[in-house]
Amino acid sequence: MAKRKEDSFFSPENAKRPRQESEDLDKDSDEDECTVKGTSTLTAAEVGIIESIHLRNFMCHSMLGPFKFGSNVNFVVGNNGSGKSAVLTALIVGLGGKAVATNRGSSLKGFVKDGQNSADITVTLRNRGEDAYRANVYGDSIVVQQHISMDGGRSYKLKSQTGTVVSTRKEELIAILDHFNIQVDNPVSVLTQEMSKQFLQSKNEGDKYKFFMKATQLEQMKEDYSYIMETKERTKEQINQGEERLTELKRQCLEKEERFQSIAGLSTMKTNLEYLKHEMAWAVVNEIEKQLNAIRDNIKIGEDRAARLDRKMEEQQVKLNEAEKKYKDIQDKLEKISRETNARAPECLALKIDVTAKKRDYNEAEVLYNHSLNEYKALKKDDEQLCKRIEELKKSADQFLETERLERQKKIRWLKERLKAFQDQENSVNQEMEQFQQAIEKGRAEHDRIRREELDVKHALNYNQRQLKELKDSKTDRLKRFGPHVPALLEAIDDAYQRGYFTHKPVGPLGACIHLRDPELALAIESCLKGLLQAYCCHNHADERVLQALMKRFYSPGTSRPQIIVSEFQNEMYDVRHRTVHHPEFPTVLTALEIDNAVVANSLIDMRNIETVLLIKSNSVARAVMQSQKPPKNCREAFTADGDQVFAGRYYSSENTRPKFLSRDVDSEISNLENEVENKKAQIVNLQQHLSAREKDIKQNEELLKRCQLHYKELKMKIRKSSSEIRELENIEEHKSIDIATLEDEAHDNKTKMKMTEKQMEQQKKNLEHFRSLKIEAENKYDTIKLKINQLSELADPLKDELNLADSEVDNQKRGKRHYEDKQKEHLDTLNKKKRELDMKEKELEEKMSQARQICPERIEVKKSASMLDKEINRLRQKIQVEHASHGDREEIMRQYQEARETYLDLDNKVRTLKRFIKLLEEIMTHRYKTYQQFRRCLTLRCKLYFDNLLSQRACCGKMNFDHKNETLAISVQPGEGNKAAFNDMRALSGGERSFSTVCFILSLWSIAESPFRCLDEFDVYMDMVNRRIAMDMILKMADSQRFRQFILLTPQSMSSLPSSKLIRILRMSDPERGQTTLPFQPVTQEDDDDQS
């Protein structure tokens, strides 16, 4: 860009200054007040201009600033992405502007940098001089800090120059902006790049007119005028309504005045009315006395009933004590059996160990005996061989055959090799025996496991088949779901009730008397109520005995019967509002059921406290409600849709997977059960196949084991035979080396050994018999003690059943006692309430008697009732009122007349005042509207003149045609000289000419509008070099003439050709580097820029 002449903005005397002046820019911008030679001498702006801006985590920048602006002309230069537009956007948002006004986003949360939680904007405004805003509080600067959160919310902090927070309210910021005449949404104050682009490309002349009206604030004046006119119309409507009301009030006033003329006396009727009042006073006393007598009678009856309830409670306590005693007796018996079993257990264990030890001793003795027997047999055989050898030696002492010795040695070698082979086979067969034994034990263990699993599956199959049969039966009769005998039992109950055996007909089963509001909670409610679904309710114990007798017909001994609840029948359900659970999301068992019969509801409340049990479908949510936090008030437990039971500190899983009694979709349940039955049958067949395979494997292994054992015995015999043959051959010696005497000695020694071995065998046989007798004795003792333990276990089983029944009886008696206690408490509360009512009635009687004596000191004998007297008094009063209506009371009529007259005069005065106000308002608005039109013409003319004057600097001329009626603005520009070219619309111009024309239009609006600062974003982006230079000259010339205002211009150009002046400040934005969190900037003057270039 060619360097322009400096006299286009400054005079020749204000040429480029020495270096030290540009260095002054490093000082605070507050010292920018100066006087430039050759230009108008004006002070710098004192209020409302931007001193600095600082951004953090705003848009795509981690840190920008702080930027310190000069008081007059400021250029923010830098390449795209360096943060220029972010500074302008932050200025709009930081001073309270909306996100849409920036054309950079629709929401404030879009300005927070990605990955950050918030953004901060700090804008410092100058606050000096006489027009400063609350200078004693804020000082010379006002710091506006805005914090934008990730969710789009924002908060303000308004600080003084010293950093003290003065306010956090947006209203304070609005007051500051109004005081400084700052309008961030006014395009004259802040013109963004997007708004400029829209203005350049707009083809609608109405948009240009709106732009002009908004920039000059004429639009706000027009809206105020319209609002005042609407208010005037509403006031006229009020005047019309007031005039209609005046006519009616005048008519009423005349009527009151006429009635005032006719008044007559009513003394006789008033006297009769007074006498009736005397009778009425004593009649009320008589009725209260009757009520007192009735209350006393009720209290006496209530006390008698309380005594009966006390007796019932005592009877119930006796039954409870008997049930607890029975329970304790059975428990003591069980504990006694348990103690005996536990006492015999150590003895049994000791005997078992003793049996094992005796068996081990017997086996060891048997092994020793067999060993001695074998040894004796071997010695005997050796003795026979020695005797035979001695005889042979004696016969053939001189014979010797060499060939016999060689043959004998050869046979010995062969026998040793054969013995070695037999021993190897023995080791191999022994290993095979161990493997087969392990395989047999493993197979038997697997067989037992499969057998147990088969039994479990068969039990489950039988249960499912019974349940399937009950469900199929329930399709025709729903009551069969509660047991196959239930329909017949209910018929028997109906028959007995008709015969008069029951005081009240028993109710049940309870599960048939309730209905679910939500079918998904069926399993949860069944898990909660359990056996109560099959229970019956009786009014008293006499009805209970009759029902027990009926149940014996249908339930065989030893089978479980439905529970019977004894509780006095009531027609209304208990009031449990004070102890029920209230949760906004989850129902209780009571609210989840539709119960038509109050007896059923009361029984479930008594037996299970269903008003305190929550139903929560999700297991995890149930844990969170009951265990992760404090359970809701009055909540004892909760059940999930899977039937799991949840306490505050415990969790129990349900054994059932589907509801049995309360399911509505019977066909689906039958289908599911049929599938389960088929699966169980297939599972049993599969298990039986596995059992057969295991039995076959075990049998095969046992046969192989037997074969190996036989082979092992055969090998043992062969080994012993080979060893014996080897010994015999080795004992044979040559005739020459044999000494018969030696053999005879050896034979003698052998006989001695045989005798010793024989004695040892006799001793070992005695020991063996002794250990056998000990073993048999220990086994007998062990069998005896084990039999006794088994007998004790058999005795304990029926006692356990009896204990369960006794426990149920204790629970029933406790519930009965609690029922009578609740009844007694409720009755005593009612009785106390009646006693309090009696006290209140007695006090009321005293008050009424006192009032009656005041009205009539002597008591009057009254035969009529208070209601009859009241009717007579009302009739007499109506008659007096009719007389008053026809004649009237002088004071009352006078009062009514005065009130009507005052109301009329007051309304007449208001109507006259409003008429005067409307007349004055019309005069004012006529004058104001003329002034508005004159002001609009003046601004229009000034805008035209400035626009034409600015265009002429480039040898152009233009026209601005304002059509205020149609609200349009047509702008036409003629490039070139004079009238040689026709006026063209701005759309026909080149990009640079259009941008130049836009700048001229904006400068024209700047000249006629008031604002402490003006901001332009990339105003010269579409200009060529010539248009850019001319536009820059015009902007700088205007800035020089308006030093009390601040100009902030954003451009991607380097601005290196600007003249040097303290009035110009250039903020150069560096290109952001990779990984850089703070964008550096550097305020420079023209000389600094020249040095860098």
PDB file of N, CA and C in Angstrom, residues 1007-1078:
ATOM      1  N   SER A1007     -22.341  11.114  12.157  1.00  0.00           N
ATOM      2  CA  SER A1007     -22.378  12.571  12.304  1.00  0.00           C
ATOM      3  C   SER A1007     -23.659  13.042  12.961  1.00  0.00           C
ATOM      4  N   ILE A1008     -24.733  12.233  12.848  1.00  0.00           N
ATOM      5  CA  ILE A1008     -26.016  12.705  13.388  1.00  0.00           C
ATOM      6  C   ILE A1008     -26.436  11.927  14.624  1.00  0.00           C
ATOM      7  N   ALA A1009     -25.692  10.899  14.995  1.00  0.00           N
ATOM      8  CA  ALA A1009     -26.066  10.089  16.157  1.00  0.00           C
ATOM      9  C   ALA A1009     -25.070  10.309  17.284  1.00  0.00           C
ATOM     10  N   GLU A1010     -25.571  10.107  18.521  1.00  0.00           N
ATOM     11  CA  GLU A1010     -24.758  10.309  19.714  1.00  0.00           C
ATOM     12  C   GLU A1010     -24.381   8.945  20.309  1.00  0.00           C
ATOM     13  N   SER A1011     -23.086   8.777  20.562  1.00  0.00           N
ATOM     14  CA  SER A1011     -22.601   7.565  21.228  1.00  0.00           C
ATOM     15  C   SER A1011     -21.153   7.809  21.620  1.00  0.00           C
ATOM     16  N   PRO A1012     -20.707   7.372  22.788  1.00  0.00           N
ATOM     17  CA  PRO A1012     -19.328   7.663  23.208  1.00  0.00           C
ATOM     18  C   PRO A1012     -18.278   6.919  22.384  1.00  0.00           C
ATOM     19  N   PHE A1013     -18.631   5.821  21.734  1.00  0.00           N
ATOM     20  CA  PHE A1013     -17.644   5.100  20.916  1.00  0.00           C
ATOM     21  C   PHE A1013     -18.348   4.513  19.711  1.00  0.00           C
ATOM     22  N   ARG A1014     -17.534   4.283  18.631  1.00  0.00           N
ATOM     23  CA  ARG A1014     -18.034   3.630  17.417  1.00  0.00           C
ATOM     24  C   ARG A1014     -17.068   2.484  17.081  1.00  0.00           C
ATOM     25  N   CYS A1015     -17.637   1.353  16.665  1.00  0.00           N
ATOM     26  CA  CYS A1015     -16.831   0.183  16.330  1.00  0.00           C
ATOM     27  C   CYS A1015     -17.206  -0.298  14.941  1.00  0.00           C
ATOM     28  N   LEU A1016     -16.165  -0.556  14.125  1.00  0.00           N
ATOM     29  CA  LEU A1016     -16.369  -1.090  12.772  1.00  0.00           C
ATOM     30  C   LEU A1016     -15.494  -2.331  12.604  1.00  0.00           C
ATOM     31  N   ASP A1017     -16.062  -3.409  12.041  1.00  0.00           N
ATOM     32  CA  ASP A1017     -15.338  -4.657  11.846  1.00  0.00           C
ATOM     33  C   ASP A1017     -15.079  -4.851  10.353  1.00  0.00           C
ATOM     34  N   GLU A1018     -13.756  -4.808   9.935  1.00  0.00           N
ATOM     35  CA  GLU A1018     -13.329  -5.063   8.555  1.00  0.00           C
ATOM     36  C   GLU A1018     -14.126  -4.201   7.571  1.00  0.00           C
ATOM     37  N   PHE A1019     -14.066  -2.869   7.830  1.00  0.00           N
ATOM     38  CA  PHE A1019     -14.834  -1.933   7.005  1.00  0.00           C
ATOM     39  C   PHE A1019     -14.269  -1.816   5.592  1.00  0.00           C
ATOM     40  N   ASP A1020     -12.965  -2.151   5.394  1.00  0.00           N
ATOM     41  CA  ASP A1020     -12.333  -1.930   4.091  1.00  0.00           C
ATOM     42  C   ASP A1020     -12.028  -3.234   3.385  1.00  0.00           C
ATOM     43  N   VAL A1021     -12.716  -4.333   3.735  1.00  0.00           N
ATOM     44  CA  VAL A1021     -12.313  -5.625   3.214  1.00  0.00           C
ATOM     45  C   VAL A1021     -12.585  -5.753   1.712  1.00  0.00           C
ATOM     46  N   TYR A1022     -13.627  -5.037   1.210  1.00  0.00           N
ATOM     47  CA  TYR A1022     -13.965  -5.139  -0.214  1.00  0.00           C
ATOM     48  C   TYR A1022     -13.488  -3.929  -1.035  1.00  0.00           C
ATOM     49  N   MET A1023     -12.638  -3.071  -0.420  1.00  0.00           N
ATOM     50  CA  MET A1023     -12.192  -1.855  -1.110  1.00  0.00           C
ATOM     51  C   MET A1023     -10.876  -2.095  -1.827  1.00  0.00           C
ATOM     52  N   ASP A1024     -10.722  -1.340  -2.889  1.00  0.00           N
ATOM     53  CA  ASP A1024      -9.412  -1.340  -3.544  1.00  0.00           C
ATOM     54  C   ASP A1024      -8.529  -0.323  -2.826  1.00  0.00           C
ATOM     55  N   MET A1025      -7.309  -0.121  -3.327  1.00  0.00           N
ATOM     56  CA  MET A1025      -6.340   0.739  -2.637  1.00  0.00           C
ATOM     57  C   MET A1025      -6.827   2.186  -2.576  1.00  0.00           C
ATOM     58  N   VAL A1026      -7.412   2.663  -3.641  1.00  0.00           N
ATOM     59  CA  VAL A1026      -7.820   4.071  -3.698  1.00  0.00           C
ATOM     60  C   VAL A1026      -8.992   4.312  -2.758  1.00  0.00           C
ATOM     61  N   ASN A1027     -10.013   3.429  -2.855  1.00  0.00           N
ATOM     62  CA  ASN A1027     -11.189   3.602  -1.990  1.00  0.00           C
ATOM     63  C   ASN A1027     -10.815   3.443  -0.520  1.00  0.00           C
ATOM     64  N   ARG A1028      -9.893   2.518  -0.268  1.00  0.00           N
ATOM     65  CA  ARG A1028      -9.491   2.316   1.122  1.00  0.00           C
ATOM     66  C   ARG A1028      -8.808   3.576   1.655  1.00  0.00           C
ATOM     67  N   ARG A1029      -7.950   4.188   0.848  1.00  0.00           N
ATOM     68  CA  ARG A1029      -7.259   5.404   1.316  1.00  0.00           C
ATOM     69  C   ARG A1029      -8.239   6.551   1.554  1.00  0.00           C
ATOM     70  N   ILE A1030      -9.183   6.706   0.637  1.00  0.00           N
ATOM     71  CA  ILE A1030     -10.157   7.800   0.793  1.00  0.00           C
ATOM     72  C   ILE A1030     -11.026   7.554   2.028  1.00  0.00           C
ATOM     73  N   ALA A1031     -11.504   6.296   2.182  1.00  0.00           N
ATOM     74  CA  ALA A1031     -12.344   5.980   3.329  1.00  0.00           C
ATOM     75  C   ALA A1031     -11.582   6.204   4.629  1.00  0.00           C
ATOM     76  N   MET A1032     -10.309   5.823   4.625  1.00  0.00           N
ATOM     77  CA  MET A1032      -9.507   5.998   5.837  1.00  0.00           C
ATOM     78  C   MET A1032      -9.339   7.481   6.147  1.00  0.00           C
ATOM     79  N   ASP A1033      -9.112   8.288   5.110  1.00  0.00           N
ATOM     80  CA  ASP A1033      -8.984   9.734   5.332  1.00  0.00           C
ATOM     81  C   ASP A1033     -10.247  10.310   5.947  1.00  0.00           C
ATOM     82  N   MET A1034     -11.392   9.859   5.432  1.00  0.00           N
ATOM     83  CA  MET A1034     -12.658  10.394   5.947  1.00  0.00           C
ATOM     84  C   MET A1034     -12.855   9.981   7.411  1.00  0.00           C
ATOM     85  N   ILE A1035     -12.560   8.726   7.722  1.00  0.00           N
ATOM     86  CA  ILE A1035     -12.747   8.266   9.102  1.00  0.00           C
ATOM     87  C   ILE A1035     -11.821   9.024  10.051  1.00  0.00           C
ATOM     88  N   LEU A1036     -10.553   9.184   9.648  1.00  0.00           N
ATOM     89  CA  LEU A1036      -9.595   9.880  10.518  1.00  0.00           C
ATOM     90  C   LEU A1036      -9.937  11.353  10.648  1.00  0.00           C
ATOM     91  N   LYS A1037     -10.439  11.932   9.553  1.00  0.00           N
ATOM     92  CA  LYS A1037     -10.822  13.344   9.610  1.00  0.00           C
ATOM     93  C   LYS A1037     -11.986  13.537  10.574  1.00  0.00           C
ATOM     94  N   MET A1038     -12.963  12.609  10.502  1.00  0.00           N
ATOM     95  CA  MET A1038     -14.096  12.701  11.431  1.00  0.00           C
ATOM     96  C   MET A1038     -13.626  12.469  12.852  1.00  0.00           C
ATOM     97  N   ALA A1039     -12.715  11.508  13.041  1.00  0.00           N
ATOM     98  CA  ALA A1039     -12.212  11.241  14.384  1.00  0.00           C
ATOM     99  C   ALA A1039     -11.493  12.453  14.948  1.00  0.00           C
ATOM    100  N   ASP A1040     -10.776  13.164  14.075  1.00  0.00           N
ATOM    101  CA  ASP A1040     -10.061  14.365  14.523  1.00  0.00           C
ATOM    102  C   ASP A1040     -11.042  15.460  14.930  1.00  0.00           C
ATOM    103  N   SER A1041     -12.166  15.520  14.231  1.00  0.00           N
ATOM    104  CA  SER A1041     -13.150  16.547  14.555  1.00  0.00           C
ATOM    105  C   SER A1041     -13.996  16.145  15.755  1.00  0.00           C
ATOM    106  N   GLN A1042     -13.968  14.871  16.145  1.00  0.00           N
ATOM    107  CA  GLN A1042     -14.763  14.397  17.279  1.00  0.00           C
ATOM    108  C   GLN A1042     -13.848  13.678  18.271  1.00  0.00           C
ATOM    109  N   ARG A1043     -12.919  14.424  18.861  1.00  0.00           N
ATOM    110  CA  ARG A1043     -11.974  13.803  19.782  1.00  0.00           C
ATOM    111  C   ARG A1043     -12.618  13.392  21.105  1.00  0.00           C
ATOM    112  N   PHE A1044     -13.802  13.851  21.339  1.00  0.00           N
ATOM    113  CA  PHE A1044     -14.505  13.438  22.550  1.00  0.00           C
ATOM    114  C   PHE A1044     -15.168  12.083  22.375  1.00  0.00           C
ATOM    115  N   ARG A1045     -14.994  11.476  21.180  1.00  0.00           N
ATOM    116  CA  ARG A1045     -15.526  10.141  20.957  1.00  0.00           C
ATOM    117  C   ARG A1045     -14.383   9.186  20.645  1.00  0.00           C
ATOM    118  N   GLN A1046     -14.688   7.911  20.833  1.00  0.00           N
ATOM    119  CA  GLN A1046     -13.688   6.860  20.624  1.00  0.00           C
ATOM    120  C   GLN A1046     -14.061   6.054  19.393  1.00  0.00           C
ATOM    121  N   PHE A1047     -13.041   5.692  18.591  1.00  0.00           N
ATOM    122  CA  PHE A1047     -13.257   4.915  17.365  1.00  0.00           C
ATOM    123  C   PHE A1047     -12.408   3.643  17.450  1.00  0.00           C
ATOM    124  N   ILE A1048     -13.064   2.481  17.266  1.00  0.00           N
ATOM    125  CA  ILE A1048     -12.373   1.181  17.281  1.00  0.00           C
ATOM    126  C   ILE A1048     -12.625   0.530  15.942  1.00  0.00           C
ATOM    127  N   LEU A1049     -11.556   0.372  15.147  1.00  0.00           N
ATOM    128  CA  LEU A1049     -11.670  -0.122  13.776  1.00  0.00           C
ATOM    129  C   LEU A1049     -10.905  -1.435  13.673  1.00  0.00           C
ATOM    130  N   LEU A1050     -11.571  -2.500  13.159  1.00  0.00           N
ATOM    131  CA  LEU A1050     -10.965  -3.811  12.997  1.00  0.00           C
ATOM    132  C   LEU A1050     -10.703  -4.048  11.520  1.00  0.00           C
ATOM    133  N   THR A1051      -9.478  -4.410  11.176  1.00  0.00           N
ATOM    134  CA  THR A1051      -9.123  -4.603   9.769  1.00  0.00           C
ATOM    135  C   THR A1051      -7.999  -5.626   9.668  1.00  0.00           C
ATOM    136  N   PRO A1052      -7.998  -6.425   8.597  1.00  0.00           N
ATOM    137  CA  PRO A1052      -6.877  -7.355   8.391  1.00  0.00           C
ATOM    138  C   PRO A1052      -5.657  -6.674   7.775  1.00  0.00           C
ATOM    139  N   GLN A1053      -5.783  -5.389   7.402  1.00  0.00           N
ATOM    140  CA  GLN A1053      -4.654  -4.673   6.789  1.00  0.00           C
ATOM    141  C   GLN A1053      -3.628  -4.321   7.858  1.00  0.00           C
ATOM    142  N   SER A1054      -2.390  -4.050   7.409  1.00  0.00           N
ATOM    143  CA  SER A1054      -1.311  -3.787   8.368  1.00  0.00           C
ATOM    144  C   SER A1054      -1.337  -2.372   8.907  1.00  0.00           C
ATOM    145  N   MET A1055      -1.966  -1.423   8.185  1.00  0.00           N
ATOM    146  CA  MET A1055      -2.049  -0.019   8.602  1.00  0.00           C
ATOM    147  C   MET A1055      -0.654   0.592   8.786  1.00  0.00           C
ATOM    148  N   SER A1056       0.274   0.138   7.964  1.00  0.00           N
ATOM    149  CA  SER A1056       1.650   0.646   8.110  1.00  0.00           C
ATOM    150  C   SER A1056       1.805   2.060   7.581  1.00  0.00           C
ATOM    151  N   SER A1057       0.832   2.537   6.785  1.00  0.00           N
ATOM    152  CA  SER A1057       0.969   3.851   6.163  1.00  0.00           C
ATOM    153  C   SER A1057       0.330   4.946   7.003  1.00  0.00           C
ATOM    154  N   LEU A1058      -0.165   4.606   8.182  1.00  0.00           N
ATOM    155  CA  LEU A1058      -0.804   5.642   8.995  1.00  0.00           C
ATOM    156  C   LEU A1058       0.232   6.652   9.487  1.00  0.00           C
ATOM    157  N   PRO A1059      -0.170   7.905   9.639  1.00  0.00           N
ATOM    158  CA  PRO A1059       0.766   8.913  10.194  1.00  0.00           C
ATOM    159  C   PRO A1059       0.958   8.689  11.687  1.00  0.00           C
ATOM    160  N   SER A1060       1.997   9.198  12.215  1.00  0.00           N
ATOM    161  CA  SER A1060       2.314   9.071  13.632  1.00  0.00           C
ATOM    162  C   SER A1060       1.550  10.117  14.424  1.00  0.00           C
ATOM    163  N   SER A1061       0.852   9.636  15.484  1.00  0.00           N
ATOM    164  CA  SER A1061       0.106  10.556  16.332  1.00  0.00           C
ATOM    165  C   SER A1061      -0.272   9.839  17.609  1.00  0.00           C
ATOM    166  N   LYS A1062      -0.329  10.617  18.690  1.00  0.00           N
ATOM    167  CA  LYS A1062      -0.791  10.045  19.949  1.00  0.00           C
ATOM    168  C   LYS A1062      -2.265   9.718  19.904  1.00  0.00           C
ATOM    169  N   LEU A1063      -2.984  10.303  18.964  1.00  0.00           N
ATOM    170  CA  LEU A1063      -4.413  10.032  18.864  1.00  0.00           C
ATOM    171  C   LEU A1063      -4.693   8.700  18.201  1.00  0.00           C
ATOM    172  N   ILE A1064      -3.694   8.096  17.604  1.00  0.00           N
ATOM    173  CA  ILE A1064      -3.889   6.816  16.906  1.00  0.00           C
ATOM    174  C   ILE A1064      -3.149   5.732  17.686  1.00  0.00           C
ATOM    175  N   ARG A1065      -3.866   4.653  17.922  1.00  0.00           N
ATOM    176  CA  ARG A1065      -3.256   3.506  18.575  1.00  0.00           C
ATOM    177  C   ARG A1065      -3.561   2.267  17.744  1.00  0.00           C
ATOM    178  N   ILE A1066      -2.525   1.504  17.491  1.00  0.00           N
ATOM    179  CA  ILE A1066      -2.662   0.276  16.699  1.00  0.00           C
ATOM    180  C   ILE A1066      -2.406  -0.909  17.625  1.00  0.00           C
ATOM    181  N   LEU A1067      -3.394  -1.802  17.699  1.00  0.00           N
ATOM    182  CA  LEU A1067      -3.258  -3.042  18.468  1.00  0.00           C
ATOM    183  C   LEU A1067      -3.067  -4.160  17.466  1.00  0.00           C
ATOM    184  N   ARG A1068      -1.865  -4.669  17.394  1.00  0.00           N
ATOM    185  CA  ARG A1068      -1.541  -5.676  16.390  1.00  0.00           C
ATOM    186  C   ARG A1068      -1.668  -7.067  17.014  1.00  0.00           C
ATOM    187  N   MET A1069      -2.512  -7.876  16.398  1.00  0.00           N
ATOM    188  CA  MET A1069      -2.754  -9.236  16.872  1.00  0.00           C
ATOM    189  C   MET A1069      -1.805 -10.185  16.161  1.00  0.00           C
ATOM    190  N   SER A1070      -1.127 -10.990  16.920  1.00  0.00           N
ATOM    191  CA  SER A1070      -0.233 -11.990  16.327  1.00  0.00           C
ATOM    192  C   SER A1070      -1.033 -13.223  15.937  1.00  0.00           C
ATOM    193  N   ASP A1071      -0.500 -13.924  14.926  1.00  0.00           N
ATOM    194  CA  ASP A1071      -1.158 -15.175  14.522  1.00  0.00           C
ATOM    195  C   ASP A1071      -1.014 -16.188  15.656  1.00  0.00           C
ATOM    196  N   PRO A1072      -2.078 -16.888  15.974  1.00  0.00           N
ATOM    197  CA  PRO A1072      -1.978 -17.868  17.070  1.00  0.00           C
ATOM    198  C   PRO A1072      -1.070 -19.031  16.708  1.00  0.00           C
ATOM    199  N   GLU A1073      -0.163 -19.341  17.639  1.00  0.00           N
ATOM    200  CA  GLU A1073       0.737 -20.479  17.423  1.00  0.00           C
ATOM    201  C   GLU A1073       0.114 -21.735  17.984  1.00  0.00           C
ATOM    202  N   ARG A1074       0.627 -22.914  17.530  1.00  0.00           N
ATOM    203  CA  ARG A1074       0.103 -24.197  18.017  1.00  0.00           C
ATOM    204  C   ARG A1074       0.433 -24.358  19.501  1.00  0.00           C
ATOM    205  N   GLY A1075      -0.627 -24.694  20.263  1.00  0.00           N
ATOM    206  CA  GLY A1075      -0.429 -24.883  21.694  1.00  0.00           C
ATOM    207  C   GLY A1075      -0.429 -23.602  22.486  1.00  0.00           C
ATOM    208  N   GLN A1076      -0.605 -22.473  21.816  1.00  0.00           N
ATOM    209  CA  GLN A1076      -0.543 -21.190  22.512  1.00  0.00           C
ATOM    210  C   GLN A1076      -1.854 -20.927  23.237  1.00  0.00           C
ATOM    211  N   THR A1077      -1.817 -20.534  24.498  1.00  0.00           N
ATOM    212  CA  THR A1077      -3.027 -20.292  25.279  1.00  0.00           C
ATOM    213  C   THR A1077      -3.328 -18.813  25.393  1.00  0.00           C
ATOM    214  N   THR A1078      -2.350 -17.922  25.273  1.00  0.00           N
ATOM    215  CA  THR A1078      -2.575 -16.488  25.362  1.00  0.00           C
ATOM    216  C   THR A1078      -2.117 -15.850  24.057  1.00  0.00           C
TER     217      THR A1078
END
